[in-house]
XYZ file of C-alpha atoms in Angstrom:
459
model
C 2.156 -26.097 -10.095
C 4.929 -23.663 -10.998
C 7.834 -24.660 -13.222
C 10.535 -24.715 -10.541
C 8.585 -27.031 -8.224
C 7.557 -29.232 -11.155
C 11.215 -29.646 -12.114
C 12.086 -30.360 -8.473
C 9.359 -33.016 -8.341
C 10.602 -34.549 -11.590
C 14.191 -34.618 -10.325
C 13.214 -36.244 -7.020
C 11.063 -38.812 -8.801
C 13.976 -39.700 -11.080
C 16.153 -40.141 -7.993
C 13.620 -42.542 -6.468
C 13.548 -44.537 -9.697
C 17.337 -44.634 -10.050
C 17.625 -46.000 -6.523
C 14.739 -48.423 -7.187
C 12.858 -47.178 -4.129
C 9.309 -47.391 -5.516
C 9.569 -50.202 -8.057
C 7.415 -53.203 -7.111
C 5.744 -51.132 -4.385
C 2.121 -50.215 -3.897
C 2.229 -46.453 -4.415
C -0.050 -44.076 -2.520
C -0.138 -40.284 -2.863
C -1.121 -38.078 0.090
C -3.048 -34.810 -0.286
C -5.302 -34.211 -3.285
C -4.248 -31.010 -5.058
C -2.992 -29.798 -8.417
C 0.580 -30.906 -7.672
C -0.581 -34.393 -6.652
C -2.496 -34.710 -9.909
C 0.657 -33.761 -11.825
C 2.604 -36.431 -9.931
C -0.087 -39.028 -10.644
C 0.140 -38.229 -14.360
C 3.930 -38.581 -14.284
C 3.776 -41.935 -12.537
C 1.195 -43.293 -14.969
C 3.236 -42.044 -17.934
C 6.186 -44.021 -16.564
C 4.087 -47.176 -16.325
C 3.315 -47.123 -12.593
C -0.135 -47.508 -11.070
C -1.308 -45.495 -8.073
C -3.362 -47.369 -5.473
C -5.149 -44.303 -4.106
C -4.845 -40.625 -3.245
C -5.082 -40.217 0.526
C -6.889 -37.120 1.782
C -8.404 -36.032 5.100
C -11.181 -34.056 3.448
C -14.323 -36.197 3.595
C -15.897 -34.154 0.798
C -13.173 -35.376 -1.563
C -13.208 -39.013 -0.449
C -14.969 -41.330 -2.872
C -14.166 -39.224 -5.907
C -11.814 -40.243 -8.682
C -9.030 -38.628 -10.670
C -7.965 -40.490 -13.811
C -9.375 -43.657 -12.290
C -7.565 -43.127 -8.963
C -9.869 -43.108 -5.941
C -9.499 -40.454 -3.222
C -9.699 -42.248 0.134
C -9.152 -41.714 3.857
C -5.526 -42.066 5.063
C -6.479 -44.938 7.396
C -6.877 -47.366 4.485
C -3.116 -47.634 4.134
C -2.961 -49.620 7.386
C -4.350 -52.600 5.480
C -1.100 -52.768 3.484
C 2.207 -54.391 4.429
C 4.693 -51.625 5.264
C 7.636 -53.055 3.304
C 5.501 -53.344 0.167
C 4.179 -49.775 0.286
C 5.441 -46.271 -0.516
C 3.721 -42.935 0.096
C 4.739 -39.980 -2.063
C 3.894 -36.447 -0.930
C 4.089 -33.402 -3.162
C 1.551 -31.295 -1.223
C 2.714 -28.386 0.928
C 2.012 -29.869 4.364
C 4.607 -32.656 4.146
C 5.693 -32.540 7.803
C 2.129 -32.771 9.125
C 1.205 -35.540 6.677
C 4.283 -37.619 7.468
C 3.608 -37.178 11.186
C -0.038 -38.206 10.725
C 0.986 -41.412 8.948
C 3.402 -42.190 11.769
C 0.706 -41.581 14.405
C -1.668 -43.836 12.490
C 0.875 -46.623 12.845
C 2.118 -46.709 9.253
C 5.776 -47.776 9.180
C 6.433 -47.837 5.445
C 8.436 -45.433 3.291
C 7.335 -41.793 2.925
C 8.974 -39.599 0.279
C 8.857 -35.800 -0.132
C 9.068 -34.749 -3.767
C 8.844 -30.953 -3.477
C 9.774 -28.403 -0.823
C 7.414 -25.399 -0.709
C 7.658 -22.140 1.229
C 10.139 -23.485 3.725
C 9.551 -20.533 6.060
C 5.957 -21.735 6.556
C 6.806 -25.139 8.007
C 4.992 -25.785 11.282
C 7.268 -28.416 12.778
C 9.739 -28.547 15.687
C 11.745 -31.571 14.575
C 15.536 -31.326 14.906
C 15.844 -31.666 11.145
C 13.517 -28.723 10.496
C 15.180 -26.510 13.126
C 18.648 -27.213 11.702
C 17.547 -26.471 8.161
C 15.835 -23.264 9.291
C 19.068 -22.015 10.878
C 20.927 -22.626 7.621
C 18.229 -20.793 5.667
C 18.319 -17.842 8.062
C 22.053 -17.458 7.471
C 21.577 -17.435 3.698
C 18.568 -15.148 4.047
C 20.444 -12.549 6.102
C 23.103 -12.396 3.376
C 20.465 -11.896 0.649
C 18.625 -9.318 2.756
C 21.821 -7.279 3.220
C 22.408 -7.384 -0.542
C 18.881 -6.109 -1.095
C 19.473 -3.276 1.387
C 22.635 -2.222 -0.465
C 20.897 -2.377 -3.855
C 17.876 -0.359 -2.662
C 19.123 2.016 0.068
C 16.483 3.746 2.184
C 13.740 1.597 0.650
C 11.109 -0.180 2.727
C 10.927 -3.797 1.545
C 7.637 -5.563 0.724
C 7.964 -9.309 0.086
C 5.219 -11.158 -1.818
C 6.113 -14.814 -1.093
C 3.518 -16.464 -3.353
C 4.222 -16.861 -7.071
C 0.568 -16.055 -7.701
C -0.759 -13.179 -9.817
C -3.891 -12.717 -7.707
C -1.979 -12.483 -4.437
C 0.380 -9.870 -5.871
C -2.583 -7.972 -7.362
C -4.323 -7.647 -3.991
C -1.077 -6.859 -2.203
C -0.530 -3.950 -4.585
C -4.183 -2.870 -4.327
C -3.784 -2.086 -0.632
C -0.079 -1.262 -0.451
C -0.486 2.555 -0.718
C -2.930 2.615 2.210
C -0.622 0.345 4.208
C 2.436 2.531 3.571
C 0.456 5.603 4.609
C -0.686 3.815 7.763
C 2.872 2.724 8.557
C 4.182 6.235 7.817
C 7.244 4.633 6.260
C 8.488 7.920 4.796
C 8.604 9.553 8.225
C 10.704 6.620 9.434
C 13.594 7.472 7.125
C 12.562 5.512 4.036
C 12.535 7.384 0.720
C 10.539 4.744 -1.146
C 9.850 1.035 -1.300
C 10.882 -2.028 -3.284
C 8.622 -4.991 -3.995
C 10.139 -8.479 -3.932
C 8.281 -11.011 -6.092
C 8.815 -14.451 -7.599
C 9.142 -14.439 -11.389
C 8.578 -11.938 -14.188
C 4.810 -12.409 -14.421
C 4.366 -11.245 -10.823
C 6.703 -8.320 -11.535
C 4.428 -7.345 -14.442
C 1.487 -7.209 -12.031
C 3.441 -4.817 -9.789
C 4.198 -2.537 -12.747
C 0.545 -1.979 -13.697
C 0.073 -0.241 -10.338
C 2.752 2.373 -10.915
C 6.462 3.075 -11.024
C 7.516 0.722 -8.242
C 11.007 -0.690 -7.912
C 10.799 -4.463 -8.239
C 13.232 -7.209 -7.268
C 12.626 -10.543 -8.996
C 13.613 -13.508 -6.820
C 13.577 -17.269 -7.139
C 11.291 -19.221 -4.816
C 14.342 -20.419 -2.894
C 15.732 -16.899 -2.471
C 12.335 -15.661 -1.337
C 12.104 -18.425 1.260
C 15.553 -17.582 2.630
C 14.803 -13.850 2.861
C 11.419 -14.347 4.540
C 13.012 -16.746 7.023
C 15.621 -14.101 7.853
C 13.021 -11.338 8.235
C 11.017 -13.439 10.682
C 14.084 -14.535 12.662
C 15.713 -11.089 12.930
C 12.369 -9.258 13.322
C 13.533 -6.862 10.634
C 11.485 -3.636 10.904
C 12.517 -2.459 7.449
C 10.661 -5.292 5.745
C 7.093 -6.570 5.581
C 5.940 -10.003 4.406
C 2.611 -9.775 2.538
C 1.610 -13.328 3.382
C -2.072 -14.367 3.593
C -1.577 -17.664 5.436
C -1.289 -18.599 9.100
C 0.317 -17.444 11.338
C 1.014 -14.147 9.572
C -2.623 -13.063 9.227
C -3.741 -11.729 12.600
C -6.406 -9.098 11.871
C -9.175 -11.186 10.344
C -11.636 -10.122 13.032
C -11.912 -6.856 11.090
C -13.346 -8.735 8.110
C -15.639 -11.127 9.934
C -18.830 -9.661 8.581
C -19.337 -12.444 6.015
C -19.790 -16.211 6.135
C -16.658 -16.709 4.045
C -13.967 -14.050 3.937
C -13.053 -13.181 0.314
C -9.387 -13.255 -0.656
C -9.379 -9.494 -1.251
C -10.626 -8.827 2.284
C -8.045 -11.224 3.695
C -5.374 -8.988 2.173
C -7.041 -5.719 3.165
C -7.841 -6.650 6.764
C -5.794 -9.732 7.540
C -2.495 -8.977 5.835
C -2.318 -5.185 6.041
C -4.552 -4.602 9.076
C -6.652 -1.981 7.280
C -10.349 -1.218 7.903
C -12.686 -3.241 5.703
C -13.985 -0.071 4.013
C -10.500 0.865 2.745
C -10.648 1.736 -0.942
C -8.447 -0.426 -3.144
C -6.020 1.198 -5.571
C -6.615 0.424 -9.239
C -4.069 -0.346 -11.971
C -2.915 2.876 -13.641
C -0.406 1.607 -16.207
C -2.457 -0.458 -18.626
C -1.581 -0.676 -22.309
C -3.488 -1.528 -25.454
C -2.773 -4.826 -27.202
C -1.082 -4.091 -30.542
C -3.288 -6.386 -32.655
C -6.720 -5.548 -31.276
C -8.122 -5.255 -34.799
C -7.896 -9.039 -35.214
C -10.593 -9.391 -32.528
C -14.242 -8.874 -33.477
C -15.467 -6.132 -31.196
C -18.087 -7.486 -28.825
C -18.361 -10.793 -30.713
C -15.386 -12.765 -29.434
C -14.630 -14.981 -26.437
C -11.266 -15.179 -24.688
C -10.852 -18.593 -23.054
C -8.369 -19.093 -20.230
C -8.169 -22.819 -19.354
C -4.813 -22.867 -17.556
C -3.971 -22.286 -13.892
C -0.862 -23.635 -12.206
C -2.432 -24.193 -8.776
C -5.973 -25.288 -9.636
C -7.352 -28.713 -10.501
C -7.813 -28.852 -14.277
C -11.209 -28.984 -15.950
C -11.801 -31.779 -18.500
C -10.693 -31.114 -22.092
C -14.124 -32.246 -23.284
C -15.758 -29.420 -21.352
C -13.608 -26.782 -23.040
C -14.019 -28.370 -26.478
C -17.797 -28.413 -26.235
C -17.858 -24.884 -24.879
C -15.762 -23.649 -27.809
C -18.051 -25.448 -30.246
C -21.077 -23.869 -28.599
C -19.538 -20.387 -28.894
C -18.570 -20.916 -32.538
C -22.111 -22.032 -33.327
C -23.340 -18.768 -31.825
C -21.098 -16.825 -34.191
C -18.404 -15.904 -31.695
C -14.720 -15.683 -32.562
C -12.740 -17.842 -30.112
C -9.259 -17.249 -28.678
C -7.204 -19.055 -26.028
C -4.996 -16.999 -23.739
C -1.676 -18.884 -23.710
C 1.712 -18.332 -22.091
C 4.958 -20.028 -23.072
C 4.469 -23.648 -24.125
C 0.724 -23.697 -23.405
C -1.353 -24.809 -26.371
C -4.611 -23.216 -27.539
C -7.876 -25.091 -27.240
C -9.016 -26.905 -30.374
C -10.618 -24.616 -32.977
C -9.420 -21.463 -31.224
C -6.667 -18.992 -32.058
C -3.809 -18.406 -29.600
C -3.394 -14.951 -28.126
C -0.637 -13.885 -25.720
C -1.101 -10.346 -24.425
C 1.137 -8.994 -21.692
C -0.318 -8.578 -18.208
C -0.709 -4.849 -18.886
C -2.547 -5.567 -22.177
C -4.986 -8.340 -21.300
C -7.705 -5.979 -20.057
C -7.822 -4.284 -23.482
C -8.152 -7.729 -25.108
C -11.019 -8.830 -22.849
C -12.875 -5.547 -23.283
C -12.492 -5.649 -27.067
C -13.746 -9.250 -27.217
C -16.663 -8.586 -24.899
C -16.532 -11.970 -23.125
C -13.895 -13.699 -21.000
C -14.397 -17.284 -19.767
C -11.663 -18.805 -17.644
C -10.858 -21.233 -14.890
C -10.569 -19.267 -11.640
C -6.954 -18.166 -11.558
C -4.827 -15.112 -10.874
C -5.516 -13.715 -14.334
C -9.144 -13.300 -13.228
C -7.971 -11.021 -10.418
C -5.911 -9.011 -12.907
C -9.109 -8.554 -14.962
C -11.079 -7.398 -11.919
C -11.710 -3.923 -13.376
C -12.340 -5.036 -16.980
C -15.598 -3.719 -18.442
C -16.855 -6.825 -20.224
C -18.731 -10.036 -19.528
C -16.600 -12.163 -17.202
C -17.227 -15.803 -16.297
C -15.087 -17.663 -13.740
C -15.296 -21.464 -13.637
C -14.545 -23.337 -10.414
C -13.649 -27.037 -10.193
C -15.992 -28.804 -7.793
C -13.613 -29.157 -4.857
C -13.411 -28.003 -1.264
C -10.994 -25.412 0.004
C -8.323 -27.202 2.059
C -10.062 -29.112 4.863
C -12.907 -26.661 5.381
C -16.543 -27.274 4.502
C -16.444 -24.276 2.167
C -16.068 -24.820 -1.536
C -13.458 -22.883 -3.508
C -16.219 -20.754 -5.021
C -17.142 -19.557 -1.511
C -13.631 -18.233 -0.891
C -12.603 -16.990 -4.319
C -15.870 -15.687 -5.826
C -15.271 -12.418 -7.668
C -17.532 -9.391 -7.475
C -18.752 -8.332 -10.901
C -18.243 -11.836 -12.320
C -20.509 -14.770 -13.033
C -19.031 -17.388 -10.700
C -19.995 -20.898 -11.799
C -19.157 -24.165 -10.083
C -18.445 -27.002 -12.526
C -19.973 -30.130 -11.047
C -20.016 -33.669 -12.382
C -23.373 -33.041 -14.025
C -23.918 -32.668 -17.767
C -21.989 -29.977 -19.610
C -25.127 -28.617 -21.253
C -26.297 -27.441 -17.842
C -23.138 -25.346 -17.654
C -23.848 -23.857 -21.074
C -27.370 -22.949 -20.040
C -26.000 -21.391 -16.867
C -23.607 -19.225 -18.883
C -25.641 -18.279 -21.929
C -28.943 -18.126 -20.074
C -27.602 -15.001 -18.366
C -25.923 -13.567 -21.436
C -25.809 -9.812 -21.656
C -25.241 -7.818 -24.808
C -22.322 -5.424 -24.974
C -24.779 -2.501 -24.951
C -26.052 -3.589 -21.530
C -22.535 -3.373 -20.097
C -21.940 0.010 -21.730
C -25.164 1.264 -20.143
C -24.182 -0.032 -16.687
C -20.719 1.495 -16.981
C -22.222 4.852 -17.974
C -24.584 4.715 -15.000
C -21.714 3.992 -12.620
C -19.690 6.912 -14.018
C -22.591 9.398 -13.836
C -23.891 8.096 -10.521
C -27.293 7.223 -11.955
C -26.937 3.489 -11.435
C -29.224 1.539 -9.140
C -26.451 0.001 -7.113
C -23.169 -1.834 -7.158
C -22.937 -5.122 -9.049
C -22.295 -8.211 -6.943
C -20.545 -11.431 -7.959
C -23.933 -12.885 -8.878
C -24.345 -10.287 -11.610
C -27.248 -8.637 -9.736
C -27.296 -5.221 -8.181
C -27.239 -4.967 -4.414
C -30.572 -3.165 -4.541
C -32.066 -6.285 -6.168
C -30.880 -8.689 -3.497
C -32.845 -9.577 -0.408
C -31.404 -8.995 3.018
C -30.106 -12.171 4.577
């Protein structure tokens, strides 16, 4: 959960408490996600108990988070309406509130965060009125952007997510060539992103002009672009209803995020070659890292369910016992894992850090996408949860080619260690593979399983 929405959630929760709207109530949360977990933690820290987390996904029902059971929404009908409150911090507030109403629940429902307002799928009078107000503000911001960047085609990346920006930039050159923007009177382009970290991702792809926006400003501008059908702007959005070309990528059971951007967002053929980062820098203190004998841990992700601290602690201990030097990649106020050293490379420097260390182990997050081209051992860990309301697990959607993608289940941690270290490769093996790829003598392209395509059976 990003900082701005966390602060919004905190402010709205304080307002509920000041007005005594949830005291002495049975509190339910709707929609199991990272933001809901953050809200549950806040409530428990303030001395409240949460009855249950409501969720439509049957694969999640019956599981627990911090002792809170995930259950079907229908269970709330057993409660007395005046004694109950439902708090929603998930994105689909309008749909969830409507579902509760259709179920027959008549108690209080509170929204604690407002995400991507342009993506609301609701025709209520309240939503329509608020959209009109946003469009007006958005048109003003869009005109300011036009004056600041004259004759520039505008690309808006509405997600404050490193991976989304990375894939948007990977296929932007091919998209601009397809659109023939320069023949339409544009001399260049400007990329609108949320926050400095996303702007750093843009910069590793070249000398692009970048406009850093707040989430609110981005929402207003996107709303205006959609309403005015502005032909000088393009919204690089990978969600419904903006993605309309997915039939071009339907050659796999689950469409990878990269292909969603290539085919779904930009409408490019699936064989389009992605652009690679060209402005990478070397971390200034590389000498502090043992070459090929260090592990960079990355346990933090703002939009992913956290993995247990005990798992990280035991993994660090296991690495130390094997003689590895251990670092934790941290940003801002994030704290390093126990018995590891903090390291904070810039986005443009982190590839040099991972390659020097030889091993990167992290929860699946946008930083993994940024390290897509890194020549080192890369392990992505996935919490054992389903993607939205589909039957596919997150690992099915977000698996990375060239990585060891490992799902962290509720089973013993030692099984995870065996899964990781049982497939350990020495640095020399990677150097050999890289050399083969460069000279063209390799046996095939590596897949996300770590095998070569020539080794895999046809399915």
